[in-house]
Short mmCIF file of C-alpha atoms in Angstrom, two decimals:
data_model
loop_
_atom_site.label_atom_id
_atom_site.label_comp_id
_atom_site.label_asym_id
_atom_site.label_seq_id
_atom_site.Cartn_x
_atom_site.Cartn_y
_atom_site.Cartn_z
CA MET A 1 51.26 11.13 12.58
CA ILE A 2 48.97 12.55 15.15
CA PRO A 3 50.96 16.35 16.19
CA ARG A 4 52.07 16.08 19.94
CA TRP A 5 49.78 19.18 20.28
CA LEU A 6 46.97 17.40 18.92
CA ARG A 7 47.41 15.21 20.96
CA ARG A 8 47.75 16.70 23.93
CA LEU A 9 44.59 18.75 23.17
CA TRP A 10 42.54 16.04 23.26
CA ARG A 11 44.06 14.51 26.23
CA THR A 12 42.39 17.85 28.82
CA ALA A 13 38.21 17.92 28.57
CA THR A 14 38.13 21.58 27.82
CA GLY A 15 39.95 21.07 24.55
CA ARG A 16 38.36 17.92 23.47
CA PHE A 17 34.87 19.18 24.00
CA GLY A 18 35.71 21.99 21.68
CA LEU A 19 37.52 20.75 19.45
CA ILE A 20 34.41 17.98 18.95
CA VAL A 21 31.60 20.27 18.85
CA VAL A 22 33.88 22.77 15.93
CA ALA A 23 34.96 19.24 14.14
CA VAL A 24 30.59 19.19 14.27
CA VAL A 25 29.86 21.95 13.23
CA VAL A 26 32.54 22.24 10.19
CA LEU A 27 31.84 19.08 8.99
CA ALA A 28 27.58 20.01 8.32
CA ALA A 29 28.29 23.44 6.77
CA LEU A 30 31.09 21.22 4.11
CA VAL A 31 27.75 18.35 4.08
CA SER A 32 25.13 21.39 3.49
CA LEU A 33 26.66 22.11 0.70
CA PHE A 34 25.70 19.06 -0.56
CA TRP A 35 23.20 17.19 1.02
CA THR A 36 20.35 18.26 3.33
CA PRO A 37 17.77 16.17 4.60
CA PHE A 38 15.89 19.10 2.79
CA ASP A 39 15.40 21.68 1.41
CA PRO A 40 16.13 24.82 3.96
CA ARG A 41 14.71 27.74 1.36
CA THR A 42 11.18 25.39 0.53
CA SER A 43 8.06 25.97 2.17
CA ASP A 44 5.40 23.07 3.03
CA ILE A 45 2.19 24.50 5.14
CA GLY A 46 1.21 21.84 5.07
CA ASP A 47 4.17 19.93 7.50
CA ARG A 48 3.79 23.53 10.40
CA TRP A 49 4.61 23.29 13.59
CA LEU A 50 5.81 18.97 13.52
CA PRO A 51 7.22 17.78 16.08
CA PRO A 52 10.26 16.40 16.06
CA GLY A 53 10.39 12.40 14.72
CA PHE A 54 10.26 11.42 11.80
CA PRO A 55 11.94 12.24 8.87
CA HIS A 56 11.53 16.17 10.47
CA LEU A 57 14.45 15.41 13.21
CA LEU A 58 14.11 18.26 14.96
CA GLY A 59 10.64 19.90 13.55
CA THR A 60 9.37 21.80 11.03
CA ASP A 61 9.29 26.20 11.38
CA ASP A 62 5.63 28.10 11.08
CA THR A 63 6.11 27.90 7.20
CA GLY A 64 7.23 23.88 6.98
CA ARG A 65 11.16 23.74 6.32
CA ASP A 66 13.02 21.39 8.19
CA ILE A 67 14.55 23.24 11.47
CA LEU A 68 17.86 20.78 11.45
CA SER A 69 17.67 20.95 7.47
CA LEU A 70 18.54 25.27 8.27
CA LEU A 71 21.05 24.68 10.93
CA MET A 72 23.22 22.21 8.42
CA ALA A 73 22.98 25.88 5.95
CA GLY A 74 22.97 28.16 8.85
CA ALA A 75 26.59 26.38 9.86
CA ARG A 76 28.13 27.17 6.07
CA THR A 77 26.97 31.68 7.06
CA THR A 78 29.42 30.88 10.52
CA VAL A 79 31.76 28.98 9.16
CA PHE A 80 31.81 31.75 6.85
CA VAL A 81 32.34 34.41 9.35
CA SER A 82 33.96 33.01 11.54
CA VAL A 83 36.12 31.78 9.57
CA GLY A 84 36.51 35.46 7.57
CA ALA A 85 36.87 37.86 10.82
CA GLY A 86 39.57 35.23 12.36
CA VAL A 87 41.09 36.10 8.29
CA ILE A 88 41.13 39.51 8.90
CA ALA A 89 41.52 40.18 12.43
CA THR A 90 45.14 38.47 12.32
CA ILE A 91 46.27 40.63 9.41
CA VAL A 92 45.81 43.65 11.29
CA GLY A 93 46.37 41.73 15.19
CA ILE A 94 49.22 41.16 14.02
CA ALA A 95 50.96 44.02 11.21
CA LEU A 96 50.51 46.90 14.44
CA ALA A 97 51.55 44.01 17.03
CA ALA A 98 54.68 43.63 14.76
CA LEU A 99 54.47 47.77 13.78
CA GLY A 100 54.60 48.85 17.18
CA ALA A 101 56.60 45.93 19.00
CA LEU A 102 59.77 46.52 16.44
CA THR A 103 60.13 50.21 15.12
CA THR A 104 61.15 53.41 15.61
CA ARG A 105 59.47 55.10 19.21
CA VAL A 106 57.87 57.52 17.24
CA VAL A 107 55.92 54.36 15.25
CA ARG A 108 55.04 52.56 18.25
CA GLU A 109 54.13 55.72 19.88
CA THR A 110 51.71 56.66 16.73
CA VAL A 111 50.21 52.63 16.55
CA ALA A 112 49.77 52.71 21.37
CA VAL A 113 47.25 55.31 20.52
CA LEU A 114 45.82 54.83 17.33
CA VAL A 115 45.19 51.35 18.62
CA ASP A 116 43.50 53.15 22.01
CA ILE A 117 41.38 54.89 19.43
CA LEU A 118 39.87 52.16 17.51
CA ILE A 119 39.91 49.55 20.73
CA ALA A 120 37.46 51.70 21.93
CA PHE A 121 34.83 51.72 19.65
CA PRO A 122 32.13 48.23 19.98
CA VAL A 123 33.10 46.29 17.27
CA LEU A 124 28.63 45.41 17.07
CA LEU A 125 28.18 49.25 16.82
CA ILE A 126 30.48 49.84 13.89
CA ALA A 127 28.77 46.69 13.15
CA MET A 128 25.98 48.18 13.43
CA MET A 129 26.69 52.25 11.65
CA ILE A 130 28.20 50.21 9.24
CA SER A 131 25.08 48.16 7.88
CA SER A 132 23.23 50.79 8.23
CA VAL A 133 24.84 53.24 5.68
CA TRP A 134 26.10 49.92 3.49
CA GLY A 135 23.36 48.08 4.20
CA GLY A 136 23.09 44.38 5.97
CA SER A 137 26.13 41.57 4.21
CA LEU A 138 27.82 39.85 5.70
CA TRP A 139 31.31 41.59 4.32
CA VAL A 140 30.18 44.34 6.71
CA VAL A 141 30.83 41.84 9.94
CA ILE A 142 32.80 40.16 8.50
CA TRP A 143 35.76 43.18 8.69
CA ALA A 144 33.62 44.99 11.67
CA VAL A 145 34.71 41.63 14.34
CA GLY A 146 37.69 41.52 12.04
CA ILE A 147 38.72 45.18 12.71
CA GLY A 148 38.07 45.81 15.39
CA PHE A 149 39.19 41.62 16.84
CA GLY A 150 42.31 42.43 15.17
CA VAL A 151 42.95 45.40 17.14
CA ASN A 152 42.32 43.63 20.08
CA ILE A 153 44.80 41.09 19.55
CA ALA A 154 47.63 43.49 18.29
CA ARG A 155 47.52 45.15 22.04
CA VAL A 156 47.58 41.53 24.18
CA THR A 157 50.49 40.45 21.25
CA ARG A 158 52.25 44.26 21.50
CA PRO A 159 53.84 43.90 24.95
CA GLU A 160 54.49 40.54 24.09
CA LEU A 161 56.28 40.94 21.06
CA ARG A 162 58.19 44.02 23.23
CA ARG A 163 58.88 41.00 26.88
CA VAL A 164 60.74 38.12 24.04
CA GLN A 165 62.23 40.57 21.90
CA GLN A 166 64.92 41.81 24.74
CA SER A 167 66.09 37.67 25.56
CA ASP A 168 68.84 36.99 25.00
CA PHE A 169 68.11 34.01 21.64
CA ILE A 170 66.81 36.58 19.69
CA LEU A 171 70.46 39.08 20.00
CA ALA A 172 71.55 36.04 18.93
CA ALA A 173 69.34 35.96 16.11
CA ARG A 174 70.38 39.49 14.76
CA ALA A 175 73.67 38.55 15.35
CA SER A 176 73.28 35.71 12.39
CA GLY A 177 72.39 37.86 10.51
CA LEU A 178 68.38 38.14 10.65
CA THR A 179 66.62 40.64 9.36
CA PRO A 180 63.51 42.10 11.54
CA ALA A 181 61.35 40.23 8.80
CA GLN A 182 62.73 36.40 9.87
CA THR A 183 63.28 37.49 13.55
CA LEU A 184 59.63 37.75 12.74
CA VAL A 185 58.51 35.11 11.72
CA ARG A 186 60.85 32.68 13.32
CA HIS A 187 61.23 33.80 17.19
CA LEU A 188 59.30 35.88 17.47
CA LEU A 189 55.08 34.74 16.15
CA PRO A 190 56.23 30.98 17.86
CA ASN A 191 56.77 32.21 21.33
CA VAL A 192 54.32 34.92 21.37
CA ALA A 193 51.84 32.42 20.02
CA PRO A 194 49.22 30.80 23.34
CA VAL A 195 48.19 34.35 23.85
CA PHE A 196 47.39 34.63 19.59
CA ILE A 197 46.26 31.51 19.55
CA VAL A 198 43.74 32.45 23.21
CA GLN A 199 42.71 36.47 21.47
CA LEU A 200 41.84 34.10 17.60
CA SER A 201 39.82 32.26 19.09
CA TRP A 202 38.07 34.83 20.98
CA SER A 203 37.56 37.10 18.03
CA MET A 204 35.97 33.76 15.93
CA ALA A 205 33.46 32.91 19.18
CA VAL A 206 32.25 36.57 18.90
CA ALA A 207 32.02 36.62 14.99
CA VAL A 208 29.01 33.35 15.27
CA LEU A 209 27.92 35.89 18.99
CA ALA A 210 28.01 38.80 16.49
CA GLU A 211 26.36 37.45 13.38
CA ALA A 212 23.40 35.47 15.01
CA GLY A 213 23.00 38.63 16.88
CA LEU A 214 23.02 41.29 13.85
CA SER A 215 20.90 39.53 11.73
CA TYR A 216 18.43 39.43 14.45
CA LEU A 217 18.22 42.35 14.53
CA GLY A 218 18.06 42.47 10.41
CA PHE A 219 21.76 44.61 10.02
CA GLY A 220 23.42 40.73 8.75
CA ALA A 221 22.53 38.54 6.59
CA SER A 222 19.88 38.77 4.35
CA VAL A 223 16.75 37.07 3.52
CA VAL A 224 18.09 34.69 1.61
CA GLU A 225 20.67 33.43 3.09
CA PRO A 226 21.11 31.18 5.90
CA SER A 227 21.80 32.13 9.28
CA TRP A 228 21.56 30.97 12.49
CA GLY A 229 20.10 34.37 13.80
CA LEU A 230 17.96 35.09 10.78
CA LEU A 231 16.20 31.11 12.33
CA LEU A 232 15.93 32.01 16.37
CA ALA A 233 14.83 35.85 14.71
CA ASP A 234 11.85 34.57 12.44
CA LEU A 235 10.87 31.49 15.54
CA GLN A 236 11.07 33.74 18.66
CA ARG A 237 7.49 35.04 18.28
CA TYR A 238 5.29 31.89 18.69
CA ILE A 239 8.18 30.95 22.02
CA GLY A 240 4.63 31.65 23.92
CA VAL A 241 3.28 28.50 21.36
CA HIS A 242 6.16 26.73 20.27
CA PRO A 243 9.38 26.84 22.69
CA LEU A 244 11.27 24.08 21.67
CA THR A 245 11.56 25.65 18.03
CA VAL A 246 13.26 28.31 19.42
CA ILE A 247 15.57 25.93 21.93
CA TRP A 248 17.63 24.17 19.02
CA PRO A 249 19.48 27.32 17.31
CA GLY A 250 19.64 28.66 20.85
CA LEU A 251 21.69 25.98 21.79
CA THR A 252 23.18 25.83 19.02
CA ILE A 253 24.80 29.31 18.90
CA THR A 254 25.26 29.22 22.61
CA LEU A 255 27.36 25.61 21.79
CA THR A 256 29.50 27.12 19.10
CA VAL A 257 30.74 30.16 20.96
CA LEU A 258 31.04 27.93 24.55
CA ALA A 259 34.03 25.57 22.41
CA LEU A 260 35.35 27.86 19.79
CA ASN A 261 36.89 29.63 23.77
CA LEU A 262 36.99 26.06 25.29
CA LEU A 263 39.04 24.84 22.65
CA GLY A 264 41.23 28.19 22.75
CA ASP A 265 42.34 27.79 26.74
CA GLY A 266 42.79 23.82 24.96
CA LEU A 267 44.80 24.71 22.26
CA ARG A 268 46.68 27.28 24.64
CA GLU A 269 47.84 25.00 27.60
CA ALA A 270 48.80 22.94 24.08
CA THR A 271 51.16 24.60 23.70
CA ASP A 272 52.43 27.25 25.98
CA PRO A 273 56.09 25.23 27.05
CA THR A 274 55.97 27.52 30.06
CA LEU A 275 51.93 25.96 31.34
CA ARG A 276 52.68 21.74 30.91
CA HIS A 277 54.98 22.85 33.33
CA ARG A 278 54.03 24.47 35.46
CA ALA A 279 51.48 21.91 35.03
CA ALA A 280 53.33 19.52 35.09
CA GLU A 281 55.21 20.82 38.59
CA ILE A 282 51.08 20.60 40.12
CA HIS A 283 50.69 16.61 40.00
CA THR A 284 54.04 15.45 40.70
CA PRO A 285 53.92 15.44 44.05
CA ALA A 286 56.73 15.91 46.31
CA VAL A 287 60.06 13.78 47.60
CA VAL A 288 60.35 13.03 50.63
CA ALA A 289 63.88 13.28 51.98
#
């Protein structure tokens, strides 16, 4: 049985596009664990700069590596970074939002000041600073983006939690004997889920962009790890001679980031009842008495 929210998501053009592209990227990452058309780490000088065709569907690079195999292997890194950053952002965001909305005044004000301080630092700058000290690593990107956008999630979700907390059904839940933790899980979080989903999809999209950008600058994935950013950095030197080879990794990054953002918007429309009611009112013809 297909969930109702998934059917609503599929009906929207943006949600359908985002879902298809993200599914293709995840599928490519899973398939690359067991099979790629060619070994992405093996160079063949005799096959340098082959144009798209059979058997190299997207051509080869300056060392004879198959570009399609490199993109499939790089999808593993992209999925790993985006999911890891999303998990950390979820934990940090929910924890800070709950502390900033459901605790005493002193704790709320302390959390608000902490969020204002942390949000002033750009995520990419923090990742570059940490990488310069500890060395380039995917874990540096994951933690930097996860914590940075966890703060963003907390900033947006905290006032929503405060608003929902004043509703009558929350007062009824407390009167029935539910603990604050049970109230948070059963009632508060489901009612702020649409706002949370958009922020989470945005953090995952920025994680993809951050990994590619930091790898491009030499602060992200190591040279032994397949990465779209590393591939783009290797090929951009030949953009004047072989421009098509640069287009593939750049287009892949662009489509993935766009798909994650559109998927978040589609999920919000599919899960937020207020948006569905508003859309129904707009599309319902007026009845003339």
